[in-house]
PDB file of C-alpha atoms in Angstrom:
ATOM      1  CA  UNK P   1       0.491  22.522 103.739  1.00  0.00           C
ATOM      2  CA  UNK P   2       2.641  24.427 100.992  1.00  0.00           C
ATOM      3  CA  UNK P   3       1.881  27.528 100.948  1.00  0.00           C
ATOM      4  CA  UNK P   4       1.676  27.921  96.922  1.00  0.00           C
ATOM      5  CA  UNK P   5      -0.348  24.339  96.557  1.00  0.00           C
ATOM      6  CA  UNK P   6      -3.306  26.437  99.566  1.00  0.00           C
ATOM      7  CA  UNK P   7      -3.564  29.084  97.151  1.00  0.00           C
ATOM      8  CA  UNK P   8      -3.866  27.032  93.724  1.00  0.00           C
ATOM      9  CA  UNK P   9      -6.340  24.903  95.448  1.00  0.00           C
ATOM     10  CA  UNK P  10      -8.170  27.583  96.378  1.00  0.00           C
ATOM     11  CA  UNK P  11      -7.928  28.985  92.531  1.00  0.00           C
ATOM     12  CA  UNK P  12      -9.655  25.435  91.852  1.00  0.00           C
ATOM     13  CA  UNK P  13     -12.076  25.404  94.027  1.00  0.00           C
ATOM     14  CA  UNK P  14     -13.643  29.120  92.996  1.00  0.00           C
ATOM     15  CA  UNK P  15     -13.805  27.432  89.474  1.00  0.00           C
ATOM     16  CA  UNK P  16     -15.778  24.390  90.814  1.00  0.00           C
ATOM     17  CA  UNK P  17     -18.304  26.503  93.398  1.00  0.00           C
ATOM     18  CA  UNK P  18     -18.633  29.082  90.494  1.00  0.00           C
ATOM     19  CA  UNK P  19     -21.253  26.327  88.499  1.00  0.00           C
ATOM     20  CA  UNK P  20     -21.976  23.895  91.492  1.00  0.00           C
ATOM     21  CA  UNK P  21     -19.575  21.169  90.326  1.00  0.00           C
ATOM     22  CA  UNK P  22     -18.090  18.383  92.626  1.00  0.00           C
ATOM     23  CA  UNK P  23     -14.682  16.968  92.610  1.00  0.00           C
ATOM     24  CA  UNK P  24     -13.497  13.690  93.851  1.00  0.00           C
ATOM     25  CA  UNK P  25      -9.446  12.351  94.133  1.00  0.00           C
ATOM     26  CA  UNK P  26      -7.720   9.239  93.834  1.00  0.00           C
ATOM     27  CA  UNK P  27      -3.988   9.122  94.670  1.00  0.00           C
ATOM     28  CA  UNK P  28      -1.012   6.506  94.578  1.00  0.00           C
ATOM     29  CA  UNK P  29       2.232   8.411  95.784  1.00  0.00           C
ATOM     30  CA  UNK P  30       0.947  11.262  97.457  1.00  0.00           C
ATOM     31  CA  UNK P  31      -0.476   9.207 100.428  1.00  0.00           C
ATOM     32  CA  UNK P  32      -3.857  11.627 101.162  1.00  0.00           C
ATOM     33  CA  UNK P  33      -1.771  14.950 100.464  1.00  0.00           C
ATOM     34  CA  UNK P  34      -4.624  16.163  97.557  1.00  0.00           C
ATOM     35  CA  UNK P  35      -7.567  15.298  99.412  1.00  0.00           C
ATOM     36  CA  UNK P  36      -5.891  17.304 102.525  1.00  0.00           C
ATOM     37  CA  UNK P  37      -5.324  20.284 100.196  1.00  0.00           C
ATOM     38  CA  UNK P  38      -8.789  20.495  99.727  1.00  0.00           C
ATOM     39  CA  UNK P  39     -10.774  19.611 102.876  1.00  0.00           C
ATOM     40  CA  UNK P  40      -8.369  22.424 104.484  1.00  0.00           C
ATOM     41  CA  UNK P  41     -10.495  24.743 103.113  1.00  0.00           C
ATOM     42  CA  UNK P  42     -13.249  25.647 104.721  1.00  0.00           C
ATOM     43  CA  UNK P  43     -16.934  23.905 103.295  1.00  0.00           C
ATOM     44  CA  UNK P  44     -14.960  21.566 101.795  1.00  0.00           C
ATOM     45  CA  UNK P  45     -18.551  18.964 102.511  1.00  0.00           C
ATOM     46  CA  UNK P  46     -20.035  21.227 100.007  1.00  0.00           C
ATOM     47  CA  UNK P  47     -17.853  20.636  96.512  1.00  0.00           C
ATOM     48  CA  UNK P  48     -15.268  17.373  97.851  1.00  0.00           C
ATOM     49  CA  UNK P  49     -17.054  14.144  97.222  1.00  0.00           C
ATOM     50  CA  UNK P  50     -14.501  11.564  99.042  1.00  0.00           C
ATOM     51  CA  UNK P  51     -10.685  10.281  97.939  1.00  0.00           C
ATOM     52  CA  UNK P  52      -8.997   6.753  97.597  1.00  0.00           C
ATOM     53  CA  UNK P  53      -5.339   6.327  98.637  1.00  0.00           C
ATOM     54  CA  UNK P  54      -4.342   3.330  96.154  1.00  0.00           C
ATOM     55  CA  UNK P  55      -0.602   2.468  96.325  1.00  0.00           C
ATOM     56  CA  UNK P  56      -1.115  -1.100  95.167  1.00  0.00           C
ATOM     57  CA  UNK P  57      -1.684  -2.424  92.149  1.00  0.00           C
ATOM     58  CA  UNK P  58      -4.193  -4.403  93.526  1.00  0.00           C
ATOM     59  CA  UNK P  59      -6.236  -1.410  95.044  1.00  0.00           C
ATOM     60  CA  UNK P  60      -6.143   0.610  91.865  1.00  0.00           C
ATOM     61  CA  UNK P  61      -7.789  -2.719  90.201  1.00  0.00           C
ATOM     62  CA  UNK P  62     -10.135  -3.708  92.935  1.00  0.00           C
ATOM     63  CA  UNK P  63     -11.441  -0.064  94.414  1.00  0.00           C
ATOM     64  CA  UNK P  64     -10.978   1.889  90.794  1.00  0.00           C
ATOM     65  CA  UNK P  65     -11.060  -0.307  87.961  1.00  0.00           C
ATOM     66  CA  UNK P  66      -8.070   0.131  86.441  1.00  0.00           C
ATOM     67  CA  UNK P  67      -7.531  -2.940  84.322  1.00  0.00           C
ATOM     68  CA  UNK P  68      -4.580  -5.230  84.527  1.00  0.00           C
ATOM     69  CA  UNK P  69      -3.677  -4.744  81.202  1.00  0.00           C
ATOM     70  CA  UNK P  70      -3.114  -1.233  81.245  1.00  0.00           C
ATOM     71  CA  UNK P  71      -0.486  -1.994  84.654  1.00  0.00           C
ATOM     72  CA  UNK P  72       1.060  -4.701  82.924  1.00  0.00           C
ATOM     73  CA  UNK P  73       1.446  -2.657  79.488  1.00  0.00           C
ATOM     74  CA  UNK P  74       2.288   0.829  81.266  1.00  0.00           C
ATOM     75  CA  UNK P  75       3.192   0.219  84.277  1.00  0.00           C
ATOM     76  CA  UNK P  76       0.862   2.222  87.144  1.00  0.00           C
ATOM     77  CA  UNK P  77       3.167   5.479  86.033  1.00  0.00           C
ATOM     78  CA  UNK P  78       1.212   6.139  83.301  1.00  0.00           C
ATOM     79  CA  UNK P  79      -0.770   8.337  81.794  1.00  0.00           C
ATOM     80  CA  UNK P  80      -3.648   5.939  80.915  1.00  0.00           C
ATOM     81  CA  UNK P  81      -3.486   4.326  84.110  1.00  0.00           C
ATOM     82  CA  UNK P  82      -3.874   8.016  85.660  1.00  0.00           C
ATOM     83  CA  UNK P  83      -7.075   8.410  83.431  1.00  0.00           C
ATOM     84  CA  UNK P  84      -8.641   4.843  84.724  1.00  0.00           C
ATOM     85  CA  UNK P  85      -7.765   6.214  88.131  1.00  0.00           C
ATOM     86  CA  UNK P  86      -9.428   9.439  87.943  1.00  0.00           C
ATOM     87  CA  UNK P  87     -12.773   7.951  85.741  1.00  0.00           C
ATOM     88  CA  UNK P  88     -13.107   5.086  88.145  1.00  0.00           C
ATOM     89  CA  UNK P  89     -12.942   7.691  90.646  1.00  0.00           C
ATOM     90  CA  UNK P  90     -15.396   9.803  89.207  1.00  0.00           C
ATOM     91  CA  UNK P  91     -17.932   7.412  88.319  1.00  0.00           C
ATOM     92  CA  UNK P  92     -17.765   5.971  92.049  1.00  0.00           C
ATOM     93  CA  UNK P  93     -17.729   9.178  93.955  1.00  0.00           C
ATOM     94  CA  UNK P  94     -20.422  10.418  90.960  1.00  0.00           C
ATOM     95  CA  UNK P  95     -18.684  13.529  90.856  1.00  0.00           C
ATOM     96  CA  UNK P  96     -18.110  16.466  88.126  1.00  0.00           C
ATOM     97  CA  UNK P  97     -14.617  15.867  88.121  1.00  0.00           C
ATOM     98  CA  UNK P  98     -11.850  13.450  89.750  1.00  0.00           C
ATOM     99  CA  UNK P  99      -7.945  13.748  90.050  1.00  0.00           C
ATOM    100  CA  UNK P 100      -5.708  11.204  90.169  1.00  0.00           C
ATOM    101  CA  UNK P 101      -1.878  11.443  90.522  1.00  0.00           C
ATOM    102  CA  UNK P 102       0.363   8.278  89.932  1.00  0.00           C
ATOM    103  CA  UNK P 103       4.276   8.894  90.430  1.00  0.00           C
ATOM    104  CA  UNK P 104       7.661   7.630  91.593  1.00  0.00           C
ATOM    105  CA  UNK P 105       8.515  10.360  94.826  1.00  0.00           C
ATOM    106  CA  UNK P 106      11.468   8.267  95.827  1.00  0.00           C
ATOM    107  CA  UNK P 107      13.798   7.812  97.375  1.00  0.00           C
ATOM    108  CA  UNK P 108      14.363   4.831  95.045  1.00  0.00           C
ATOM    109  CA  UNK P 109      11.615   3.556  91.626  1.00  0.00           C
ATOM    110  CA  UNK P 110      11.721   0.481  92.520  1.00  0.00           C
ATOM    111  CA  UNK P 111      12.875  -1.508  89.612  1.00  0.00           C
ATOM    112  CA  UNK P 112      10.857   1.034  86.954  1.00  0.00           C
ATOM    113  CA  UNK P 113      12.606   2.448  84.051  1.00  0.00           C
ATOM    114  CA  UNK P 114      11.038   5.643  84.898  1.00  0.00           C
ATOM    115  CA  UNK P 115      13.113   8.239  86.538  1.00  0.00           C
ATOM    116  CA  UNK P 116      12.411   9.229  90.464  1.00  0.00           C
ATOM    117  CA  UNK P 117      10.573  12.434  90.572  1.00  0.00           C
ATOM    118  CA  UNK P 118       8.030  11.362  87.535  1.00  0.00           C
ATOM    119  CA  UNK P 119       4.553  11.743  88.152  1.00  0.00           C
ATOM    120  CA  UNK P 120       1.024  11.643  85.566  1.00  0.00           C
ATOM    121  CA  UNK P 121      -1.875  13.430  87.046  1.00  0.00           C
ATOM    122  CA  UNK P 122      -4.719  12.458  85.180  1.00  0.00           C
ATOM    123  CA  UNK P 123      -8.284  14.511  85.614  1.00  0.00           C
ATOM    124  CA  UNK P 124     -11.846  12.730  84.047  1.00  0.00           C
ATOM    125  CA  UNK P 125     -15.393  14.435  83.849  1.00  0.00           C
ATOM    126  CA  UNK P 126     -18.198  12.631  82.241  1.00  0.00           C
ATOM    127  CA  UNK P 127     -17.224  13.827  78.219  1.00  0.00           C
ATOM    128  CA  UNK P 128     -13.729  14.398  78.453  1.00  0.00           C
ATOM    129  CA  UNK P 129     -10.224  12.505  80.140  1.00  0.00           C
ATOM    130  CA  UNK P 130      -7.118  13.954  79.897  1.00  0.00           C
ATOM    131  CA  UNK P 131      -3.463  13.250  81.523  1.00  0.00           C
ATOM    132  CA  UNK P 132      -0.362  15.166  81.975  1.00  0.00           C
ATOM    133  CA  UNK P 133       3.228  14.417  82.851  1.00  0.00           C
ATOM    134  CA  UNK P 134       6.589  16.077  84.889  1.00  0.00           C
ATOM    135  CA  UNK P 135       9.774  15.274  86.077  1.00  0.00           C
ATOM    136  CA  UNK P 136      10.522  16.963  89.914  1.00  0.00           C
ATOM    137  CA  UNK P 137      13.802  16.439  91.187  1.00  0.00           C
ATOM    138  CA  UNK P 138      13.718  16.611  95.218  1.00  0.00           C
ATOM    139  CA  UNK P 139      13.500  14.484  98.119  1.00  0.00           C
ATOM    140  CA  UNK P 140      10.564  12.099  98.861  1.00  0.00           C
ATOM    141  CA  UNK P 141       9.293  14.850 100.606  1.00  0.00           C
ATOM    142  CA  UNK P 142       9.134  17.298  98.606  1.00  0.00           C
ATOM    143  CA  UNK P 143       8.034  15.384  95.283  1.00  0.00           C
ATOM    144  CA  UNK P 144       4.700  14.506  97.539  1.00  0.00           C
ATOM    145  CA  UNK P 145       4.153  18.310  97.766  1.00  0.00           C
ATOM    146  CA  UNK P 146       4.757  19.007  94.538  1.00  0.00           C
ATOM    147  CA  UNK P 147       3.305  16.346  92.756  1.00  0.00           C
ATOM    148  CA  UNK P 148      -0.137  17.684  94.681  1.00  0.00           C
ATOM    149  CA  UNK P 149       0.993  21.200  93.224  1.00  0.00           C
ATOM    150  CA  UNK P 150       1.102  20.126  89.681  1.00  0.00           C
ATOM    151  CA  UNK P 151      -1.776  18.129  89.692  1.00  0.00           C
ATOM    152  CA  UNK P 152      -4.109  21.507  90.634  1.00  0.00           C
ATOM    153  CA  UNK P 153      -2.212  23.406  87.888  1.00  0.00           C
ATOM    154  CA  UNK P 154      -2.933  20.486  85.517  1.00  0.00           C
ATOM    155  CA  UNK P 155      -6.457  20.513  86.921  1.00  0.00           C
ATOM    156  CA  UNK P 156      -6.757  24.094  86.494  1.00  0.00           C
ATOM    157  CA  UNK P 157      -5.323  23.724  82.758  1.00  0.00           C
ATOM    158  CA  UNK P 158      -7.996  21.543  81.643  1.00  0.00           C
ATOM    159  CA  UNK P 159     -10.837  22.878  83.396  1.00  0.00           C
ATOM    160  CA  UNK P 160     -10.403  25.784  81.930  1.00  0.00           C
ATOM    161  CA  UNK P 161      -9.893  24.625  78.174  1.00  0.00           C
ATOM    162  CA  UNK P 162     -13.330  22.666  78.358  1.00  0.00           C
ATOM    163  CA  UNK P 163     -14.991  25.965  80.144  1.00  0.00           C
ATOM    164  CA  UNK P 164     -13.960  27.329  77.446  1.00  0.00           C
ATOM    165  CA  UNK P 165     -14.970  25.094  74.702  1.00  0.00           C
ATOM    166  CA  UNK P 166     -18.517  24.475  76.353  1.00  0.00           C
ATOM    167  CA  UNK P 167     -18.586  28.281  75.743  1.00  0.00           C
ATOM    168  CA  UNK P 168     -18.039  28.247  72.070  1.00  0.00           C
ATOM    169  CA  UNK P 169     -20.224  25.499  71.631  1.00  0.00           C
ATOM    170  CA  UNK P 170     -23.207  27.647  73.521  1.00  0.00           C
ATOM    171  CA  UNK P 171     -22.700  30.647  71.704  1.00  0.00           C
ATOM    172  CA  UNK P 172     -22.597  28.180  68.251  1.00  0.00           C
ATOM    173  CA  UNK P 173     -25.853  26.383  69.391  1.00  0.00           C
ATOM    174  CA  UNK P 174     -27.025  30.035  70.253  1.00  0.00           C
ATOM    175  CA  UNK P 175     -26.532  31.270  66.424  1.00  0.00           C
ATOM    176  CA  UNK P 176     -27.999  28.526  65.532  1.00  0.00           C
ATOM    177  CA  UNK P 177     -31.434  28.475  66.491  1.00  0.00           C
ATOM    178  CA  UNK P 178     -31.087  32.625  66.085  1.00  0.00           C
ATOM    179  CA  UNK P 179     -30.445  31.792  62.515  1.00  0.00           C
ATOM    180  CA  UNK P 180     -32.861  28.985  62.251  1.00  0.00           C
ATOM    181  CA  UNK P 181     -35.722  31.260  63.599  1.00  0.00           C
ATOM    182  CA  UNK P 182     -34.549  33.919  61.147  1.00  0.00           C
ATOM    183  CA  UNK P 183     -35.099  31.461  58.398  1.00  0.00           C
ATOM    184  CA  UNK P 184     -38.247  30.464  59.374  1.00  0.00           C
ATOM    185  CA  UNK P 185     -39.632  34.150  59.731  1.00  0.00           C
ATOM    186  CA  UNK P 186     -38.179  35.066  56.196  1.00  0.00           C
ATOM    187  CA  UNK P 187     -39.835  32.274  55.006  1.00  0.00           C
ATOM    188  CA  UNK P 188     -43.024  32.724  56.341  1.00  0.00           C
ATOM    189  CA  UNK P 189     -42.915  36.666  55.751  1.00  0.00           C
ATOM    190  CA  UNK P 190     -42.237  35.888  52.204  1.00  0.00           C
ATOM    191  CA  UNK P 191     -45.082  32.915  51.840  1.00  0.00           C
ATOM    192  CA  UNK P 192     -47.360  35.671  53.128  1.00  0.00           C
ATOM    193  CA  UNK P 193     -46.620  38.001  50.519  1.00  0.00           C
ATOM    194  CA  UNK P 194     -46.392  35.703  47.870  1.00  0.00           C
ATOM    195  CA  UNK P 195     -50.262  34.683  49.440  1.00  0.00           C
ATOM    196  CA  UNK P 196     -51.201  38.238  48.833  1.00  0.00           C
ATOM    197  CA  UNK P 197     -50.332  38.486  45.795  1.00  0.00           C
ATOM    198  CA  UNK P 198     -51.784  35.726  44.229  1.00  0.00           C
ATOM    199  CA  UNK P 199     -55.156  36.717  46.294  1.00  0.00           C
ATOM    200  CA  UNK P 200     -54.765  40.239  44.215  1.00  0.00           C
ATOM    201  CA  UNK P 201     -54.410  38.966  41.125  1.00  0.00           C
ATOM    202  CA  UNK P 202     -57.090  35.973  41.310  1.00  0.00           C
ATOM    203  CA  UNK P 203     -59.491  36.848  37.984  1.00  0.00           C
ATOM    204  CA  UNK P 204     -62.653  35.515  40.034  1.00  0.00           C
ATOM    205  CA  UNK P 205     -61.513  38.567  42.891  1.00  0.00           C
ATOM    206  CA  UNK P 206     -63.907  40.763  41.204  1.00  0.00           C
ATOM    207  CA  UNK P 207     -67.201  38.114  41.258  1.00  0.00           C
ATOM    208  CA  UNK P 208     -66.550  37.843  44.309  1.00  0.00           C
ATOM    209  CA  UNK P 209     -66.547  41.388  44.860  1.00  0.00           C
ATOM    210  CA  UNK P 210     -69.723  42.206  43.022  1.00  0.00           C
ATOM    211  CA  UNK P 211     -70.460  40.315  40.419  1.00  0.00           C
ATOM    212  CA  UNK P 212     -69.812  40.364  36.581  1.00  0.00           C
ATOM    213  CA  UNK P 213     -72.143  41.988  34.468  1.00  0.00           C
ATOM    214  CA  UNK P 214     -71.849  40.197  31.489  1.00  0.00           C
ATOM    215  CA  UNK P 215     -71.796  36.949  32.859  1.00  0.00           C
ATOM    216  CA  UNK P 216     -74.074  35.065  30.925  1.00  0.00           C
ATOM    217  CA  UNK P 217     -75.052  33.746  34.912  1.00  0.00           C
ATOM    218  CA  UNK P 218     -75.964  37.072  36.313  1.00  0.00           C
ATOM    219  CA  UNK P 219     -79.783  37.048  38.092  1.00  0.00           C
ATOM    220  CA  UNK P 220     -80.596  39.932  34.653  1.00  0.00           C
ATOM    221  CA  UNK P 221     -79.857  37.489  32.181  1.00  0.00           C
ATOM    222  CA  UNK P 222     -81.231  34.535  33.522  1.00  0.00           C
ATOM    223  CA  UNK P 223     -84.372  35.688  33.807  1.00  0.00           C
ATOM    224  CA  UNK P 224     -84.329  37.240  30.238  1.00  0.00           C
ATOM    225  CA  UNK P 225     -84.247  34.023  29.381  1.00  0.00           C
ATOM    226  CA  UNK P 226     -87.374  32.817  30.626  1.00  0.00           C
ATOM    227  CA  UNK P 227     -90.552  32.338  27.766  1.00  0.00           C
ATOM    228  CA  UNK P 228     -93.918  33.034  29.233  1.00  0.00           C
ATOM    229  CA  UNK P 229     -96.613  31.062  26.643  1.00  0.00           C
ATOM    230  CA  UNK P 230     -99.799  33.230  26.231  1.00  0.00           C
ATOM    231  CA  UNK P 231    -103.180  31.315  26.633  1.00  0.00           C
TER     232      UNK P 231
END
């Protein structure tokens, strides 16, 4: 394997053993080359899930779910049929992530409109789907290798723009329940004093502290009150 595609997959993989994630591949015109990229690293059992070698129509339909309206509107180079490749893939293999590549490696596109040396790679996890494009100009040969190449550089791309988003979004939901709880403190520091100060100026504070003296309701008074009738 290519030396430069060893060490990008190897950039991927740290990314994926990093939080425990799983990846899974599905390929058209590559023929097996991504999934070999990755199970030549050692533990591979531990973070690669399993792959599907499509090149029919029929086996992106059947084994992926790609629907037959996307080929017959796109074509299968495409970016969404890349991204029904990869979430079919994903879904299946019940994987983190899956990577799909779709392309025309040549020598000939057989009929397409779309020039030899085009290729989508399309990459799915369970909240986000994204797909990318190129245009390689080699042999057969070396399209494969680079069409693998680009895919873990597009891979790498978008893993680490939603890493870095599901960062943000953390440190947002961090603020706030830090400002929530802040709120509710204030509130409740500020109920108490209000509390206290209403308790401090209650008029019926001081009965209750001893007693009023000129209440007409004081024990002196009411038994002033009482008439004794002499015999």
């Amino acid at each position: 394997m290519d030396e430069d595609v060893q060490a990008t997959a190897a950039r991927l993989v740290r990314r994926l053993k990093e939080g425990n994630h799983t990846i899974t591949v599905a390929e058209s015109c590559t023929g097996g080359l991504l999934a070999s990229a990755f199970t030549d690293i050692a533990g591979a059992s531990q973070w690669f899930r399993q792959s599907w070698v499509t090149y029919s129509n029929d086996a992106k339909i059947e084994e992926l779910g790609v629907t037959e309206e996307a080929l017959k509107k796109r074509g299968a180079v495409s970016a969404e049929v890349a991204i029904q490749m990869a979430q079919g893939a994903r879904i299946k293999a019940n994987a983190s992530i899956a990577l799909s590549i779709t392309g025309i490696a040549g020598p000939t596109n057989d009929g397409s409109n779309k020039k030899i040396g085009t290729v989508y790679v399309g990459i799915a996890s369970e909240n986000w789907a994204n797909s990318d494009i190129t245009e390689i100009g080699g042999n057969r040969a070396e399209n494969k290798i680079a069409f693998v190449h680009f895919a873990l550089l597009t891979a790498i791309k978008y893993w680490d723009r939603a890493m870095d988003k599901a960062k943000v979004a953390r440190k947002e939901e961090e603020e706030k329940i830090a400002a929530e709880n802040n709120a509710k403190l204030m509130f409740e520091e500020e109920r108490a004093k209000r509390e206290a100060e209403a308790k401090e100026n209650d008029p019926w504070q001081e009965d209750a502290k001893g007693g009023n003296e000129n209440s007409p309701h004081s024990k002196e008074s009411m038994s002033s009150e009482i008439n004794w009738d002499k015999e």
